[in-house]
Amino acid sequence: TMSLHEHALSLFRGAVNTVRPAPMLKRALKLQGDGCPQLLVKGQAFPVKRDLYLVGFGKAVLGMAAAAEEILGDHLTRGIISVPLGIQESLQRAGMQEMLLKPQSKIQVIEGAKNNLPDAEALKGAVAIQELAEGLTADDLLLVLISGRGGSALLPAPIPPILLEEKEKLTKMLASRGAAIQELNIVRKTLSVLKGGGLAQLAHPARVVSLILSDVIGDPLDIIASGPTAASSHSVQDCLQILTKYNLLHNLPKSVEMVLSSSPTKPTAPENYSHVSNIILGSNTLALEEAKRQAEGLGYAALVLSAAVHGEVGRVATLYCQLIQLVCLGFPGLGEGSPNNKLRGNLQQLAAELQIPGLDLDEFLQALRGLGPDRPVCILAGGETTVQLQGTGKGGRNQELALRVGLGLHRAQATGASSPQGRCEILFLSGGTDGQDGPTEAAGAFCSPGLVAEALQEGLDVEAFLRNNDSYTFFSQFQGGHHLLVTGLTGTNVMDIQAILIRAM
């Protein structure tokens, strides 16, 4: 029989493959007919009356564009994409030829946004995309490829007379005063030509079809890459409120004051977007659905906890540990024992505090209880945790999450809380779907309840590594790095995926 480790790896790879640019586009996008060709996207038909153009921006867009060009063939008139600096070389080195454009491609590639910050090159890309959009007619079709991660930094086009440096300085000041990413994006959108639906408005009256790879919890169209083709739900008032909140209203550059005072007070009405179709092609939810299908194929009873898990990494680790204990206690039947009730109470309190969208814990536990006692269980989840950095070590949120789950399971065993884990074989995996977790070549890590005890025998103190946020160094040294999840760059990104595999001994 395959080990849990092999099963988890196979589920993770399956989930990632389903949201890789090429398979994702080939499933969703078709071109039909020769006389008056039609673009079919997930069953919706868009007639190609005259010229078909393509623009795109974001980390995964190069692979999306390569696949799109293959599907569109000679029907594509011209394209421009803005992608992260050095990505073509990285993909070339990784041998991922299928993600690169062919030598005679009609798509121009502009690389920019070094370190994911808007720069002169990214501005050049944005201006080229803006000019293409402005030149379109009612008979043209504009296909827009958007990948959330990096999409915003790759499309900077401040409203004149604001300079890129001025907009950047303002964003940095907001960030240094503790503004949340949503707040930063509202300010960026308000000062931008293309964000917040700007690109769609400039392309009018052409038909605009956006294909989106989401890296944001809940897939909100106006937040992913700052929503260049979606009606913004924010107005200038929202922007002014944020600037007031962080005490920045009175020392703004003249150019920013000018733009804010002349901006329309209401967001553009949704009916002004009747020429636009926004279609989400890939998301964490889709990746988890595929992992669930594969787990069931391997004989597991599989349940998806949530595609929107977020919160501080230590608290999320505790949530997973309590869930694992509950399942293990329940293998003889998730009954009403006193350890059960106490665990369930703790779990409900934690879930309420974390406020995970779409998670109905009672319903989830009910579904768990309905599983047969003999079937192995697979619990899947996705989202993105946050790490408060205290140390100077090397790691990433997925490796730290796995290490914290390992420590939590070890502690539960040590307190002998009627140690249910003895009856179960348990494996936990957390990985980033882009193949990179923090500044390391690992995508994440695996752990099991025995990890801490085995590490101690090797002279490795898990708690010391965690205090220094040094999970990568720990996993590299522990058992020859066998617990690291290393996939290489995947060319996609739909946040992180976690899998818990449990089977009775």
JSON list of N, CA and C in Angstrom, two decimals, residues 53-69 76 78-84 87-88 91 99-101 105-112 121-122 124-126 128-129 132 143-146 154-155:
[
{"chain": "A", "resi": 53, "resn": "TYR", "atom": "N", "xyz": [-7.77, 40.84, -29.86]},
{"chain": "A", "resi": 53, "resn": "TYR", "atom": "CA", "xyz": [-6.54, 41.30, -29.19]},
{"chain": "A", "resi": 53, "resn": "TYR", "atom": "C", "xyz": [-6.43, 40.63, -27.82]},
{"chain": "A", "resi": 54, "resn": "LEU", "atom": "N", "xyz": [-5.21, 40.62, -27.30]},
{"chain": "A", "resi": 54, "resn": "LEU", "atom": "CA", "xyz": [-4.99, 40.00, -25.99]},
{"chain": "A", "resi": 54, "resn": "LEU", "atom": "C", "xyz": [-4.07, 40.88, -25.15]},
{"chain": "A", "resi": 55, "resn": "VAL", "atom": "N", "xyz": [-4.44, 41.11, -23.89]},
{"chain": "A", "resi": 55, "resn": "VAL", "atom": "CA", "xyz": [-3.51, 41.75, -22.95]},
{"chain": "A", "resi": 55, "resn": "VAL", "atom": "C", "xyz": [-3.53, 40.93, -21.67]},
{"chain": "A", "resi": 56, "resn": "GLY", "atom": "N", "xyz": [-2.48, 41.08, -20.85]},
{"chain": "A", "resi": 56, "resn": "GLY", "atom": "CA", "xyz": [-2.46, 40.33, -19.60]},
{"chain": "A", "resi": 56, "resn": "GLY", "atom": "C", "xyz": [-1.40, 40.85, -18.66]},
{"chain": "A", "resi": 57, "resn": "PHE", "atom": "N", "xyz": [-1.56, 40.51, -17.38]},
{"chain": "A", "resi": 57, "resn": "PHE", "atom": "CA", "xyz": [-0.59, 40.96, -16.37]},
{"chain": "A", "resi": 57, "resn": "PHE", "atom": "C", "xyz": [-0.68, 40.04, -15.17]},
{"chain": "A", "resi": 58, "resn": "GLY", "atom": "N", "xyz": [0.48, 39.74, -14.57]},
{"chain": "A", "resi": 58, "resn": "GLY", "atom": "CA", "xyz": [0.53, 38.89, -13.39]},
{"chain": "A", "resi": 58, "resn": "GLY", "atom": "C", "xyz": [1.54, 37.78, -13.54]},
{"chain": "A", "resi": 59, "resn": "LYS", "atom": "N", "xyz": [1.76, 37.10, -12.42]},
{"chain": "A", "resi": 59, "resn": "LYS", "atom": "CA", "xyz": [2.84, 36.11, -12.33]},
{"chain": "A", "resi": 59, "resn": "LYS", "atom": "C", "xyz": [2.61, 34.90, -13.25]},
{"chain": "A", "resi": 60, "resn": "ALA", "atom": "N", "xyz": [1.34, 34.47, -13.38]},
{"chain": "A", "resi": 60, "resn": "ALA", "atom": "CA", "xyz": [1.07, 33.25, -14.14]},
{"chain": "A", "resi": 60, "resn": "ALA", "atom": "C", "xyz": [0.65, 33.52, -15.58]},
{"chain": "A", "resi": 61, "resn": "VAL", "atom": "N", "xyz": [0.71, 34.81, -15.98]},
{"chain": "A", "resi": 61, "resn": "VAL", "atom": "CA", "xyz": [0.13, 35.19, -17.27]},
{"chain": "A", "resi": 61, "resn": "VAL", "atom": "C", "xyz": [0.93, 34.71, -18.47]},
{"chain": "A", "resi": 62, "resn": "LEU", "atom": "N", "xyz": [2.24, 34.53, -18.30]},
{"chain": "A", "resi": 62, "resn": "LEU", "atom": "CA", "xyz": [3.06, 34.07, -19.43]},
{"chain": "A", "resi": 62, "resn": "LEU", "atom": "C", "xyz": [2.55, 32.70, -19.91]},
{"chain": "A", "resi": 63, "resn": "GLY", "atom": "N", "xyz": [2.36, 31.78, -18.97]},
{"chain": "A", "resi": 63, "resn": "GLY", "atom": "CA", "xyz": [1.85, 30.45, -19.32]},
{"chain": "A", "resi": 63, "resn": "GLY", "atom": "C", "xyz": [0.44, 30.51, -19.88]},
{"chain": "A", "resi": 64, "resn": "MET", "atom": "N", "xyz": [-0.38, 31.42, -19.33]},
{"chain": "A", "resi": 64, "resn": "MET", "atom": "CA", "xyz": [-1.76, 31.57, -19.82]},
{"chain": "A", "resi": 64, "resn": "MET", "atom": "C", "xyz": [-1.75, 32.09, -21.26]},
{"chain": "A", "resi": 65, "resn": "ALA", "atom": "N", "xyz": [-0.84, 33.06, -21.52]},
{"chain": "A", "resi": 65, "resn": "ALA", "atom": "CA", "xyz": [-0.77, 33.65, -22.86]},
{"chain": "A", "resi": 65, "resn": "ALA", "atom": "C", "xyz": [-0.28, 32.63, -23.89]},
{"chain": "A", "resi": 66, "resn": "ALA", "atom": "N", "xyz": [0.70, 31.81, -23.49]},
{"chain": "A", "resi": 66, "resn": "ALA", "atom": "CA", "xyz": [1.23, 30.79, -24.41]},
{"chain": "A", "resi": 66, "resn": "ALA", "atom": "C", "xyz": [0.11, 29.81, -24.79]},
{"chain": "A", "resi": 67, "resn": "ALA", "atom": "N", "xyz": [-0.68, 29.39, -23.80]},
{"chain": "A", "resi": 67, "resn": "ALA", "atom": "CA", "xyz": [-1.78, 28.46, -24.08]},
{"chain": "A", "resi": 67, "resn": "ALA", "atom": "C", "xyz": [-2.87, 29.14, -24.92]},
{"chain": "A", "resi": 68, "resn": "ALA", "atom": "N", "xyz": [-3.17, 30.42, -24.60]},
{"chain": "A", "resi": 68, "resn": "ALA", "atom": "CA", "xyz": [-4.21, 31.14, -25.34]},
{"chain": "A", "resi": 68, "resn": "ALA", "atom": "C", "xyz": [-3.82, 31.30, -26.80]},
{"chain": "A", "resi": 69, "resn": "GLU", "atom": "N", "xyz": [-2.55, 31.62, -27.04]},
{"chain": "A", "resi": 69, "resn": "GLU", "atom": "CA", "xyz": [-2.11, 31.84, -28.43]},
{"chain": "A", "resi": 69, "resn": "GLU", "atom": "C", "xyz": [-2.22, 30.55, -29.24]},
{"chain": "A", "resi": 76, "resn": "LEU", "atom": "N", "xyz": [-5.63, 35.65, -33.64]},
{"chain": "A", "resi": 76, "resn": "LEU", "atom": "CA", "xyz": [-5.09, 36.68, -32.75]},
{"chain": "A", "resi": 76, "resn": "LEU", "atom": "C", "xyz": [-4.37, 37.74, -33.58]},
{"chain": "A", "resi": 78, "resn": "ARG", "atom": "N", "xyz": [-2.97, 40.76, -32.19]},
{"chain": "A", "resi": 78, "resn": "ARG", "atom": "CA", "xyz": [-1.79, 41.27, -31.48]},
{"chain": "A", "resi": 78, "resn": "ARG", "atom": "C", "xyz": [-2.03, 41.16, -29.97]},
{"chain": "A", "resi": 79, "resn": "GLY", "atom": "N", "xyz": [-0.95, 41.05, -29.21]},
{"chain": "A", "resi": 79, "resn": "GLY", "atom": "CA", "xyz": [-1.09, 40.98, -27.75]},
{"chain": "A", "resi": 79, "resn": "GLY", "atom": "C", "xyz": [0.06, 41.66, -27.03]},
{"chain": "A", "resi": 80, "resn": "ILE", "atom": "N", "xyz": [-0.19, 42.08, -25.78]},
{"chain": "A", "resi": 80, "resn": "ILE", "atom": "CA", "xyz": [0.86, 42.65, -24.92]},
{"chain": "A", "resi": 80, "resn": "ILE", "atom": "C", "xyz": [0.63, 42.12, -23.52]},
{"chain": "A", "resi": 81, "resn": "ILE", "atom": "N", "xyz": [1.69, 41.56, -22.91]},
{"chain": "A", "resi": 81, "resn": "ILE", "atom": "CA", "xyz": [1.54, 41.13, -21.52]},
{"chain": "A", "resi": 81, "resn": "ILE", "atom": "C", "xyz": [2.66, 41.71, -20.65]},
{"chain": "A", "resi": 82, "resn": "SER", "atom": "N", "xyz": [2.31, 42.02, -19.41]},
{"chain": "A", "resi": 82, "resn": "SER", "atom": "CA", "xyz": [3.26, 42.55, -18.44]},
{"chain": "A", "resi": 82, "resn": "SER", "atom": "C", "xyz": [3.49, 41.48, -17.37]},
{"chain": "A", "resi": 83, "resn": "VAL", "atom": "N", "xyz": [4.73, 41.00, -17.27]},
{"chain": "A", "resi": 83, "resn": "VAL", "atom": "CA", "xyz": [5.03, 39.88, -16.36]},
{"chain": "A", "resi": 83, "resn": "VAL", "atom": "C", "xyz": [6.24, 40.21, -15.48]},
{"chain": "A", "resi": 84, "resn": "PRO", "atom": "N", "xyz": [6.41, 39.46, -14.36]},
{"chain": "A", "resi": 84, "resn": "PRO", "atom": "CA", "xyz": [7.50, 39.79, -13.45]},
{"chain": "A", "resi": 84, "resn": "PRO", "atom": "C", "xyz": [8.89, 39.67, -14.08]},
{"chain": "A", "resi": 87, "resn": "ILE", "atom": "N", "xyz": [11.09, 36.32, -15.31]},
{"chain": "A", "resi": 87, "resn": "ILE", "atom": "CA", "xyz": [10.28, 35.10, -15.30]},
{"chain": "A", "resi": 87, "resn": "ILE", "atom": "C", "xyz": [10.56, 34.20, -16.51]},
{"chain": "A", "resi": 88, "resn": "GLN", "atom": "N", "xyz": [10.85, 34.83, -17.68]},
{"chain": "A", "resi": 88, "resn": "GLN", "atom": "CA", "xyz": [11.10, 34.00, -18.87]},
{"chain": "A", "resi": 88, "resn": "GLN", "atom": "C", "xyz": [12.35, 33.16, -18.66]},
{"chain": "A", "resi": 91, "resn": "LEU", "atom": "N", "xyz": [11.68, 30.26, -16.14]},
{"chain": "A", "resi": 91, "resn": "LEU", "atom": "CA", "xyz": [10.93, 29.15, -16.74]},
{"chain": "A", "resi": 91, "resn": "LEU", "atom": "C", "xyz": [11.80, 28.37, -17.72]},
{"chain": "A", "resi": 99, "resn": "MET", "atom": "N", "xyz": [5.38, 26.94, -21.05]},
{"chain": "A", "resi": 99, "resn": "MET", "atom": "CA", "xyz": [4.91, 28.22, -20.49]},
{"chain": "A", "resi": 99, "resn": "MET", "atom": "C", "xyz": [5.50, 29.42, -21.22]},
{"chain": "A", "resi": 100, "resn": "LEU", "atom": "N", "xyz": [6.33, 29.16, -22.22]},
{"chain": "A", "resi": 100, "resn": "LEU", "atom": "CA", "xyz": [6.97, 30.27, -22.93]},
{"chain": "A", "resi": 100, "resn": "LEU", "atom": "C", "xyz": [6.32, 30.45, -24.30]},
{"chain": "A", "resi": 101, "resn": "LEU", "atom": "N", "xyz": [6.35, 31.69, -24.80]},
{"chain": "A", "resi": 101, "resn": "LEU", "atom": "CA", "xyz": [5.77, 31.96, -26.12]},
{"chain": "A", "resi": 101, "resn": "LEU", "atom": "C", "xyz": [6.68, 31.42, -27.21]},
{"chain": "A", "resi": 105, "resn": "SER", "atom": "N", "xyz": [5.79, 34.55, -32.00]},
{"chain": "A", "resi": 105, "resn": "SER", "atom": "CA", "xyz": [4.56, 34.95, -31.32]},
{"chain": "A", "resi": 105, "resn": "SER", "atom": "C", "xyz": [4.14, 36.38, -31.67]},
{"chain": "A", "resi": 106, "resn": "LYS", "atom": "N", "xyz": [2.80, 36.60, -31.66]},
{"chain": "A", "resi": 106, "resn": "LYS", "atom": "CA", "xyz": [2.28, 37.96, -31.91]},
{"chain": "A", "resi": 106, "resn": "LYS", "atom": "C", "xyz": [2.13, 38.73, -30.60]},
{"chain": "A", "resi": 107, "resn": "ILE", "atom": "N", "xyz": [2.56, 38.10, -29.52]},
{"chain": "A", "resi": 107, "resn": "ILE", "atom": "CA", "xyz": [2.38, 38.73, -28.20]},
{"chain": "A", "resi": 107, "resn": "ILE", "atom": "C", "xyz": [3.71, 39.34, -27.73]},
{"chain": "A", "resi": 108, "resn": "GLN", "atom": "N", "xyz": [3.67, 40.61, -27.42]},
{"chain": "A", "resi": 108, "resn": "GLN", "atom": "CA", "xyz": [4.87, 41.31, -26.92]},
{"chain": "A", "resi": 108, "resn": "GLN", "atom": "C", "xyz": [4.92, 41.12, -25.39]},
{"chain": "A", "resi": 109, "resn": "VAL", "atom": "N", "xyz": [6.12, 40.75, -24.89]},
{"chain": "A", "resi": 109, "resn": "VAL", "atom": "CA", "xyz": [6.28, 40.54, -23.44]},
{"chain": "A", "resi": 109, "resn": "VAL", "atom": "C", "xyz": [7.08, 41.68, -22.86]},
{"chain": "A", "resi": 110, "resn": "ILE", "atom": "N", "xyz": [6.54, 42.32, -21.80]},
{"chain": "A", "resi": 110, "resn": "ILE", "atom": "CA", "xyz": [7.30, 43.36, -21.10]},
{"chain": "A", "resi": 110, "resn": "ILE", "atom": "C", "xyz": [7.48, 42.89, -19.65]},
{"chain": "A", "resi": 111, "resn": "GLU", "atom": "N", "xyz": [8.74, 42.79, -19.24]},
{"chain": "A", "resi": 111, "resn": "GLU", "atom": "CA", "xyz": [9.02, 42.35, -17.87]},
{"chain": "A", "resi": 111, "resn": "GLU", "atom": "C", "xyz": [9.28, 43.55, -16.97]},
{"chain": "A", "resi": 112, "resn": "GLY", "atom": "N", "xyz": [8.74, 43.52, -15.77]},
{"chain": "A", "resi": 112, "resn": "GLY", "atom": "CA", "xyz": [8.95, 44.64, -14.85]},
{"chain": "A", "resi": 112, "resn": "GLY", "atom": "C", "xyz": [8.59, 44.28, -13.43]},
{"chain": "A", "resi": 121, "resn": "GLU", "atom": "N", "xyz": [9.68, 49.96, -15.81]},
{"chain": "A", "resi": 121, "resn": "GLU", "atom": "CA", "xyz": [9.37, 48.93, -16.83]},
{"chain": "A", "resi": 121, "resn": "GLU", "atom": "C", "xyz": [7.90, 48.53, -16.75]},
{"chain": "A", "resi": 122, "resn": "ALA", "atom": "N", "xyz": [7.41, 48.37, -15.51]},
{"chain": "A", "resi": 122, "resn": "ALA", "atom": "CA", "xyz": [6.00, 48.01, -15.34]},
{"chain": "A", "resi": 122, "resn": "ALA", "atom": "C", "xyz": [5.10, 49.13, -15.89]},
{"chain": "A", "resi": 124, "resn": "LYS", "atom": "N", "xyz": [5.88, 51.11, -18.33]},
{"chain": "A", "resi": 124, "resn": "LYS", "atom": "CA", "xyz": [5.96, 51.00, -19.80]},
{"chain": "A", "resi": 124, "resn": "LYS", "atom": "C", "xyz": [4.95, 49.97, -20.30]},
{"chain": "A", "resi": 125, "resn": "GLY", "atom": "N", "xyz": [4.88, 48.84, -19.59]},
{"chain": "A", "resi": 125, "resn": "GLY", "atom": "CA", "xyz": [3.92, 47.79, -19.96]},
{"chain": "A", "resi": 125, "resn": "GLY", "atom": "C", "xyz": [2.49, 48.29, -19.83]},
{"chain": "A", "resi": 126, "resn": "ALA", "atom": "N", "xyz": [2.21, 49.00, -18.73]},
{"chain": "A", "resi": 126, "resn": "ALA", "atom": "CA", "xyz": [0.85, 49.51, -18.49]},
{"chain": "A", "resi": 126, "resn": "ALA", "atom": "C", "xyz": [0.45, 50.51, -19.56]},
{"chain": "A", "resi": 128, "resn": "ALA", "atom": "N", "xyz": [1.59, 50.70, -22.65]},
{"chain": "A", "resi": 128, "resn": "ALA", "atom": "CA", "xyz": [1.38, 49.98, -23.92]},
{"chain": "A", "resi": 128, "resn": "ALA", "atom": "C", "xyz": [0.00, 49.31, -23.94]},
{"chain": "A", "resi": 129, "resn": "ILE", "atom": "N", "xyz": [-0.39, 48.72, -22.79]},
{"chain": "A", "resi": 129, "resn": "ILE", "atom": "CA", "xyz": [-1.70, 48.07, -22.68]},
{"chain": "A", "resi": 129, "resn": "ILE", "atom": "C", "xyz": [-2.81, 49.12, -22.78]},
{"chain": "A", "resi": 132, "resn": "LEU", "atom": "N", "xyz": [-3.22, 50.23, -26.42]},
{"chain": "A", "resi": 132, "resn": "LEU", "atom": "CA", "xyz": [-3.91, 49.20, -27.22]},
{"chain": "A", "resi": 132, "resn": "LEU", "atom": "C", "xyz": [-5.42, 49.26, -26.93]},
{"chain": "A", "resi": 143, "resn": "LEU", "atom": "N", "xyz": [-9.34, 40.09, -25.21]},
{"chain": "A", "resi": 143, "resn": "LEU", "atom": "CA", "xyz": [-9.22, 39.01, -24.22]},
{"chain": "A", "resi": 143, "resn": "LEU", "atom": "C", "xyz": [-8.20, 39.47, -23.17]},
{"chain": "A", "resi": 144, "resn": "VAL", "atom": "N", "xyz": [-8.61, 39.52, -21.91]},
{"chain": "A", "resi": 144, "resn": "VAL", "atom": "CA", "xyz": [-7.72, 40.00, -20.84]},
{"chain": "A", "resi": 144, "resn": "VAL", "atom": "C", "xyz": [-7.38, 38.82, -19.93]},
{"chain": "A", "resi": 145, "resn": "LEU", "atom": "N", "xyz": [-6.09, 38.57, -19.75]},
{"chain": "A", "resi": 145, "resn": "LEU", "atom": "CA", "xyz": [-5.64, 37.49, -18.86]},
{"chain": "A", "resi": 145, "resn": "LEU", "atom": "C", "xyz": [-5.14, 38.12, -17.57]},
{"chain": "A", "resi": 146, "resn": "ILE", "atom": "N", "xyz": [-5.71, 37.71, -16.44]},
{"chain": "A", "resi": 146, "resn": "ILE", "atom": "CA", "xyz": [-5.33, 38.31, -15.16]},
{"chain": "A", "resi": 146, "resn": "ILE", "atom": "C", "xyz": [-4.92, 37.22, -14.19]},
{"chain": "A", "resi": 154, "resn": "LEU", "atom": "N", "xyz": [2.14, 45.10, -11.65]},
{"chain": "A", "resi": 154, "resn": "LEU", "atom": "CA", "xyz": [2.54, 45.09, -13.06]},
{"chain": "A", "resi": 154, "resn": "LEU", "atom": "C", "xyz": [1.67, 45.99, -13.93]},
{"chain": "A", "resi": 155, "resn": "LEU", "atom": "N", "xyz": [0.72, 46.69, -13.31]},
{"chain": "A", "resi": 155, "resn": "LEU", "atom": "CA", "xyz": [-0.16, 47.53, -14.11]},
{"chain": "A", "resi": 155, "resn": "LEU", "atom": "C", "xyz": [-0.27, 48.94, -13.52]}
]
